[in-house]
Coordinates of N, CA, C and O in Angstrom, one line a residue:
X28 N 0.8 -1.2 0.0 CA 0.0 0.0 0.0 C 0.9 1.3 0.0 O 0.5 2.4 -0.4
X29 N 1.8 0.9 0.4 CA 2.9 2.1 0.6 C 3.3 2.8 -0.6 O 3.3 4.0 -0.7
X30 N 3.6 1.8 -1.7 CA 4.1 1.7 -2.4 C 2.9 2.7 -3.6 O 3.6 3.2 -4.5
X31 N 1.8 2.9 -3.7 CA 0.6 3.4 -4.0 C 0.6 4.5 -3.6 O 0.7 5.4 -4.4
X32 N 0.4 4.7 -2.4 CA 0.2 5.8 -1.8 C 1.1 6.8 -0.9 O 0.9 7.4 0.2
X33 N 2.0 6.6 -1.5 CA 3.5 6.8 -0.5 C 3.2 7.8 0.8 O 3.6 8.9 1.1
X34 N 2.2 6.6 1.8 CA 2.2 6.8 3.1 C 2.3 5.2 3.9 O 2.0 4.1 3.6
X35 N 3.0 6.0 5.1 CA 3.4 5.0 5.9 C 2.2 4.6 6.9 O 1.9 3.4 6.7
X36 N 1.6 5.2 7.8 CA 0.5 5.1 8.9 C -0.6 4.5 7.8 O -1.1 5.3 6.9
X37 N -0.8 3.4 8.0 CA -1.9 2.4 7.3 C -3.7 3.4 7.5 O -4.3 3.7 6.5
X38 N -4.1 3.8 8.5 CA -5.0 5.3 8.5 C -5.0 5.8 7.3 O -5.9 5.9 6.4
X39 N -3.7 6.4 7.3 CA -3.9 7.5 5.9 C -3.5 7.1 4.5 O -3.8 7.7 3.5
X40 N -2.8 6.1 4.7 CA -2.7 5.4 3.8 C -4.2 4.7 3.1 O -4.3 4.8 1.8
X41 N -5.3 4.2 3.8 CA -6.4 3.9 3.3 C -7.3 4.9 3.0 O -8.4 4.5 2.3
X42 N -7.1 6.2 3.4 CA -7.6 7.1 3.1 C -7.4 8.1 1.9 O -8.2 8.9 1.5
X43 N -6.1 7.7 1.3 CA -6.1 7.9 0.2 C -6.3 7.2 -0.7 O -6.4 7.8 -1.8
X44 N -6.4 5.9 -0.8 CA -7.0 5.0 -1.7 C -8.9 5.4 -1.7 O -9.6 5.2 -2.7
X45 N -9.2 5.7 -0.7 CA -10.7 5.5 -0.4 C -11.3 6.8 -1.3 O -12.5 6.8 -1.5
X46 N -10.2 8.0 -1.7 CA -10.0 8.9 -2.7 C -10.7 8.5 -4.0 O -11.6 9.1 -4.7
X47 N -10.1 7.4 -4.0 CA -10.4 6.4 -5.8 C -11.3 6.4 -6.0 O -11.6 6.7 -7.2
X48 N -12.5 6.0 -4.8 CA -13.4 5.3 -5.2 C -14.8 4.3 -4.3 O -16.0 4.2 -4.4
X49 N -13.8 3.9 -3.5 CA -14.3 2.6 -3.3 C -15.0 2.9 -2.0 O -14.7 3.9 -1.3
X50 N -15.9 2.2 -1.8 CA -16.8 2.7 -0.1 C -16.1 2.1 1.4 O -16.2 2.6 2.6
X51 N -15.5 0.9 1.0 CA -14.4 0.8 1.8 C -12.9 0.6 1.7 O -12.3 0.4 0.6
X52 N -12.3 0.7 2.7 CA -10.9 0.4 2.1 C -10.7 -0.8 3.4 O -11.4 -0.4 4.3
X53 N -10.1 -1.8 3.6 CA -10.0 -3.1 4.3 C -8.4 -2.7 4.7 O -8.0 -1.7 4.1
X54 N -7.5 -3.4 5.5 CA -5.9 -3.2 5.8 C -5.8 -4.1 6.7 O -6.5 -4.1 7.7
X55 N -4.9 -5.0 6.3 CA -4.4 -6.2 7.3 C -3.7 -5.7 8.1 O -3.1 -4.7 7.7
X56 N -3.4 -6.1 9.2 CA -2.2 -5.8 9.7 C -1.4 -6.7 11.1 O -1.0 -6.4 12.3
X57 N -1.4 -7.8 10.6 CA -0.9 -9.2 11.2 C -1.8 -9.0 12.1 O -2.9 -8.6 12.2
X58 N -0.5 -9.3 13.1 CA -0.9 -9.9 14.9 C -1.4 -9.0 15.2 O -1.9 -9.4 16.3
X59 N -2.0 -7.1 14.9 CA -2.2 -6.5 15.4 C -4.0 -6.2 15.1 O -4.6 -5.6 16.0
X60 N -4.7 -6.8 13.6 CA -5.6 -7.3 13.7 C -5.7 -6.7 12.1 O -4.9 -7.0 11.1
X61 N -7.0 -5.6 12.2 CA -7.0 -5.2 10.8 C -7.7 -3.8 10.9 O -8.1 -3.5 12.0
X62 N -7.9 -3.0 9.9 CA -8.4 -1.9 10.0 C -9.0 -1.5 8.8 O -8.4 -1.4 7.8
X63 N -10.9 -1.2 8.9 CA -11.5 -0.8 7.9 C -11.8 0.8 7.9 O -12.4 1.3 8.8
X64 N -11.5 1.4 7.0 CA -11.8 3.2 6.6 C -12.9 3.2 5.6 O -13.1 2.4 4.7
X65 N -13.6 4.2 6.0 CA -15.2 4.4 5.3 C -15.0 5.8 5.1 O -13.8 6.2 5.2
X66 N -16.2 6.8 4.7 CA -16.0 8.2 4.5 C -16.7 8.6 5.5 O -16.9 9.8 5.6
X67 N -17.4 7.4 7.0 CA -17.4 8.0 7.8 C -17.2 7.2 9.0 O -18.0 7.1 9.9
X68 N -16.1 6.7 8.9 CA -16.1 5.9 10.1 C -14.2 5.1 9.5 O -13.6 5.0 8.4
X69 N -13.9 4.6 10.9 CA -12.3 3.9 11.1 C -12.5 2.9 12.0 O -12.7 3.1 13.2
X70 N -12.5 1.7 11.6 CA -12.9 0.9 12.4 C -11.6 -0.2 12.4 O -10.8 -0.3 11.4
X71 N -11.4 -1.0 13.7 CA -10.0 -1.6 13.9 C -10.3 -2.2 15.0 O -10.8 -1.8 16.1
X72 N -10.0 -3.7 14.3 CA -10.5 -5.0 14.9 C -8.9 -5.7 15.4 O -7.9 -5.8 14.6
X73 N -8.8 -6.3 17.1 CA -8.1 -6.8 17.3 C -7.6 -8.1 16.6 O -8.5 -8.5 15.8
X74 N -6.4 -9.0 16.6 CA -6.3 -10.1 16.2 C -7.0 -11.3 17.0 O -7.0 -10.9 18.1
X75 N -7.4 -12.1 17.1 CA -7.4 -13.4 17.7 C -5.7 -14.1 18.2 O -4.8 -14.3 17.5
X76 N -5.8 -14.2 19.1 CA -5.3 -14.9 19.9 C -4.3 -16.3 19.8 O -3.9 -16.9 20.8
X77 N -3.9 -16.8 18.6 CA -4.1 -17.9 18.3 C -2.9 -18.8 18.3 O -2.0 -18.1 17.8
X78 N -2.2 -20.5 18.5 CA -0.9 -20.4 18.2 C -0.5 -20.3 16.9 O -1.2 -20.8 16.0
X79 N 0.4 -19.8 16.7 CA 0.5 -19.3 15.2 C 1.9 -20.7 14.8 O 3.0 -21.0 15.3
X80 N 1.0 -21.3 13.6 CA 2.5 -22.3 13.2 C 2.5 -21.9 11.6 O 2.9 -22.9 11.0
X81 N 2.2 -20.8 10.6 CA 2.5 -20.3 9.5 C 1.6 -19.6 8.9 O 0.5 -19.9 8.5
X82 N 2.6 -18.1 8.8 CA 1.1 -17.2 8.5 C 0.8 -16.8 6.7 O 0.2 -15.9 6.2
X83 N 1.4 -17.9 6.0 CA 1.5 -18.1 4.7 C -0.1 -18.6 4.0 O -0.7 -19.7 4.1
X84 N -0.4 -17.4 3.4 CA -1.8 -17.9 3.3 C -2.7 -16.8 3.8 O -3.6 -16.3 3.1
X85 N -2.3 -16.2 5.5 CA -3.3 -15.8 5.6 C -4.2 -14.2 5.7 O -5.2 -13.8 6.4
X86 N -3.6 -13.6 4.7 CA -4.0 -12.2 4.0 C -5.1 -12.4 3.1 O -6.1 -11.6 3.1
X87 N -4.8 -14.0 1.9 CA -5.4 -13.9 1.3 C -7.0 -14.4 2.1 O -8.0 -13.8 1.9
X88 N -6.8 -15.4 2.9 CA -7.9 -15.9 3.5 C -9.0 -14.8 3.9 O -10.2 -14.8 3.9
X89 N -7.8 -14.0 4.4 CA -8.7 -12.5 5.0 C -9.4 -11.9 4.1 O -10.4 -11.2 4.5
X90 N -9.2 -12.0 2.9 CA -9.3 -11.4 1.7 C -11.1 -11.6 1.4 O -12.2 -11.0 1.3
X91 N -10.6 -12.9 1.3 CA -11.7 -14.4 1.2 C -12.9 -13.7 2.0 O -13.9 -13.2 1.5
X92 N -12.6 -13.8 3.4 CA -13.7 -13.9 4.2 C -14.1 -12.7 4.1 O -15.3 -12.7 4.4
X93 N -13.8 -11.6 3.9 CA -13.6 -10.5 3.9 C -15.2 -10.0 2.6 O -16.2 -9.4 2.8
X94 N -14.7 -10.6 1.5 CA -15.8 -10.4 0.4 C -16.9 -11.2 0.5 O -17.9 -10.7 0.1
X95 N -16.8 -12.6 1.0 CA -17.9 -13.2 1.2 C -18.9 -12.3 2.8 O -20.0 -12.1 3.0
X96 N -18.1 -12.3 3.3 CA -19.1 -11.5 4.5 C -19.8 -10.0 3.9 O -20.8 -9.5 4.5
X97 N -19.2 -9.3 2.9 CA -19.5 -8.4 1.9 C -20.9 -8.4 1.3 O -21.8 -7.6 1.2
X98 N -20.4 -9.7 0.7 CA -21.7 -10.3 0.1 C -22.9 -11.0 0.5 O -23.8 -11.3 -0.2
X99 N -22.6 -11.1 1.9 CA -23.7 -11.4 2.5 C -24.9 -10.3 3.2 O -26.0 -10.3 3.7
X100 N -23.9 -9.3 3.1 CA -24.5 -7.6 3.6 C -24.5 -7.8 5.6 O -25.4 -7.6 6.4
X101 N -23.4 -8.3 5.7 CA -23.0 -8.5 7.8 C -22.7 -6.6 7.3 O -22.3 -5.9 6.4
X102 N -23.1 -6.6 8.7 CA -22.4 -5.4 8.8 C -21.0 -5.2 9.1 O -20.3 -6.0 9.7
X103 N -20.6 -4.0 8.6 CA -18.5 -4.2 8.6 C -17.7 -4.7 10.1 O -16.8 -5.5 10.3
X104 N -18.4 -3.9 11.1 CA -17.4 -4.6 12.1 C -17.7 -6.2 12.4 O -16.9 -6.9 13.0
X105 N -19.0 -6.9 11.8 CA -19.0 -8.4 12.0 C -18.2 -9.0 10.9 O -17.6 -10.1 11.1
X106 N -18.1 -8.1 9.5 CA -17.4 -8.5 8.6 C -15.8 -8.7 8.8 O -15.2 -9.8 8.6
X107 N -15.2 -7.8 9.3 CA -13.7 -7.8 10.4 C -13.8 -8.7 11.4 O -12.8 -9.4 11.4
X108 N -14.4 -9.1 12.2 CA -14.2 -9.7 13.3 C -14.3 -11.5 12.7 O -13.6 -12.4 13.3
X109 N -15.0 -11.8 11.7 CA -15.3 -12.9 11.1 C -13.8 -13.1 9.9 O -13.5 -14.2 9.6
X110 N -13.3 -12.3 9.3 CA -12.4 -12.1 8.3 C -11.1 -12.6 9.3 O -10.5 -13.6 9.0
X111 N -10.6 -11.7 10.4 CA -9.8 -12.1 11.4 C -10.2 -13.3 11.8 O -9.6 -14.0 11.0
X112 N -11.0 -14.1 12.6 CA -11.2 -15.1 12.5 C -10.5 -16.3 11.8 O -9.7 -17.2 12.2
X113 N -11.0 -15.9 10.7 CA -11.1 -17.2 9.7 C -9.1 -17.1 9.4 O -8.4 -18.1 9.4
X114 N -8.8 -16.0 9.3 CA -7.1 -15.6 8.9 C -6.3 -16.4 9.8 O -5.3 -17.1 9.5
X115 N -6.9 -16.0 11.0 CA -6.5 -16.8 12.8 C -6.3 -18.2 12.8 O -5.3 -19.0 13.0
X116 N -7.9 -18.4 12.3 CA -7.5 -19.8 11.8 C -6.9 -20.9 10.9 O -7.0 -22.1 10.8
X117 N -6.1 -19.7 10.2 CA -5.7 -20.7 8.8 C -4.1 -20.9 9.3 O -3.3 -21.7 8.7
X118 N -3.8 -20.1 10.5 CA -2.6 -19.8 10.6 C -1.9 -20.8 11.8 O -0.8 -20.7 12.4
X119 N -2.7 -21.4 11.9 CA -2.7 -22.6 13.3 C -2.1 -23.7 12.5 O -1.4 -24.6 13.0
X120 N -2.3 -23.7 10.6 CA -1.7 -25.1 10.2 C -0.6 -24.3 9.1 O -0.3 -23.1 8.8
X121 N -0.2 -25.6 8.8 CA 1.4 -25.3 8.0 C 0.7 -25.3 6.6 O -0.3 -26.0 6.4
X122 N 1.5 -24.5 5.5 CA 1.3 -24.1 4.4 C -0.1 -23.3 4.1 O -0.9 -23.0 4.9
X123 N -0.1 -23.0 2.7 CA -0.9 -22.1 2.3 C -2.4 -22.6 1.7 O -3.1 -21.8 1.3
X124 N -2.6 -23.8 1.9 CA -3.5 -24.7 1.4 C -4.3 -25.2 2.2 O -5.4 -25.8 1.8
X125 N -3.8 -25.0 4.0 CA -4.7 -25.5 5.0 C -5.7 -25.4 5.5 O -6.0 -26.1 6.4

Protein backbone atom coordinates (compact mmCIF):
# COMPACT_ATOMS: atom_id res chain seq x y z
CA UNK A 1 0.00 0.00 0.00
CA UNK A 2 2.89 2.08 0.58
CA UNK A 3 4.09 1.67 -2.39
CA UNK A 4 0.56 3.40 -3.99
CA UNK A 5 0.16 5.80 -1.82
CA UNK A 6 3.47 6.77 -0.53
CA UNK A 7 2.22 6.77 3.09
CA UNK A 8 3.37 5.05 5.90
CA UNK A 9 0.54 5.06 8.91
CA UNK A 10 -1.92 2.37 7.26
CA UNK A 11 -5.00 5.29 8.50
CA UNK A 12 -3.85 7.46 5.89
CA UNK A 13 -2.70 5.37 3.81
CA UNK A 14 -6.36 3.91 3.34
CA UNK A 15 -7.60 7.11 3.10
CA UNK A 16 -6.07 7.93 0.21
CA UNK A 17 -6.95 5.04 -1.74
CA UNK A 18 -10.69 5.49 -0.43
CA UNK A 19 -10.02 8.86 -2.72
CA UNK A 20 -10.35 6.41 -5.76
CA UNK A 21 -13.41 5.29 -5.19
CA UNK A 22 -14.26 2.56 -3.29
CA UNK A 23 -16.81 2.74 -0.14
CA UNK A 24 -14.43 0.80 1.82
CA UNK A 25 -10.88 0.43 2.10
CA UNK A 26 -10.00 -3.12 4.28
CA UNK A 27 -5.85 -3.25 5.82
CA UNK A 28 -4.45 -6.22 7.25
CA UNK A 29 -2.20 -5.75 9.72
CA UNK A 30 -0.92 -9.24 11.18
CA UNK A 31 -0.87 -9.93 14.87
CA UNK A 32 -2.17 -6.54 15.39
CA UNK A 33 -5.61 -7.26 13.71
CA UNK A 34 -6.98 -5.16 10.84
CA UNK A 35 -8.37 -1.87 10.04
CA UNK A 36 -11.49 -0.76 7.85
CA UNK A 37 -11.76 3.21 6.61
CA UNK A 38 -15.15 4.37 5.27
CA UNK A 39 -15.97 8.21 4.55
CA UNK A 40 -17.39 8.03 7.78
CA UNK A 41 -16.07 5.94 10.14
CA UNK A 42 -12.30 3.88 11.13
CA UNK A 43 -12.92 0.86 12.40
CA UNK A 44 -10.02 -1.63 13.92
CA UNK A 45 -10.46 -4.96 14.93
CA UNK A 46 -8.10 -6.78 17.34
CA UNK A 47 -6.33 -10.13 16.18
CA UNK A 48 -7.42 -13.43 17.74
CA UNK A 49 -5.26 -14.93 19.87
CA UNK A 50 -4.12 -17.92 18.31
CA UNK A 51 -0.89 -20.44 18.19
CA UNK A 52 0.46 -19.32 15.19
CA UNK A 53 2.50 -22.32 13.17
CA UNK A 54 2.50 -20.35 9.55
CA UNK A 55 1.14 -17.19 8.52
CA UNK A 56 1.53 -18.11 4.71
CA UNK A 57 -1.80 -17.94 3.28
CA UNK A 58 -3.33 -15.81 5.60
CA UNK A 59 -4.04 -12.24 4.02
CA UNK A 60 -5.39 -13.92 1.29
CA UNK A 61 -7.89 -15.88 3.45
CA UNK A 62 -8.70 -12.46 5.02
CA UNK A 63 -9.29 -11.36 1.71
CA UNK A 64 -11.73 -14.36 1.17
CA UNK A 65 -13.75 -13.85 4.19
CA UNK A 66 -13.64 -10.47 3.94
CA UNK A 67 -15.85 -10.38 0.43
CA UNK A 68 -17.94 -13.17 1.18
CA UNK A 69 -19.13 -11.48 4.51
CA UNK A 70 -19.52 -8.43 1.91
CA UNK A 71 -21.67 -10.29 0.12
CA UNK A 72 -23.69 -11.37 2.55
CA UNK A 73 -24.55 -7.56 3.60
CA UNK A 74 -23.04 -8.54 7.82
CA UNK A 75 -22.44 -5.40 8.79
CA UNK A 76 -18.52 -4.20 8.63
CA UNK A 77 -17.38 -4.61 12.15
CA UNK A 78 -19.01 -8.38 11.96
CA UNK A 79 -17.39 -8.52 8.56
CA UNK A 80 -13.66 -7.85 10.36
CA UNK A 81 -14.23 -9.66 13.25
CA UNK A 82 -15.30 -12.88 11.14
CA UNK A 83 -12.41 -12.10 8.33
CA UNK A 84 -9.78 -12.10 11.38
CA UNK A 85 -11.20 -15.05 12.53
CA UNK A 86 -11.06 -17.18 9.68
CA UNK A 87 -7.13 -15.57 8.93
CA UNK A 88 -6.46 -16.79 12.78
CA UNK A 89 -7.50 -19.83 11.80
CA UNK A 90 -5.75 -20.67 8.77
CA UNK A 91 -2.58 -19.77 10.55
CA UNK A 92 -2.65 -22.61 13.28
CA UNK A 93 -1.66 -25.12 10.20
CA UNK A 94 1.37 -25.27 7.99
CA UNK A 95 1.27 -24.12 4.44
CA UNK A 96 -0.92 -22.09 2.25
CA UNK A 97 -3.53 -24.70 1.38
CA UNK A 98 -4.71 -25.50 5.04
Amino acid sequence: MRSITNRHEPTEAARVLLRAGPKVVAVTLGDQGSLCVTKDAIIKKEAFRVNVVDTTGAGDVYSGAFVYGMLQEWPLDFVMEFSNAVAAMKCRKFGGRA
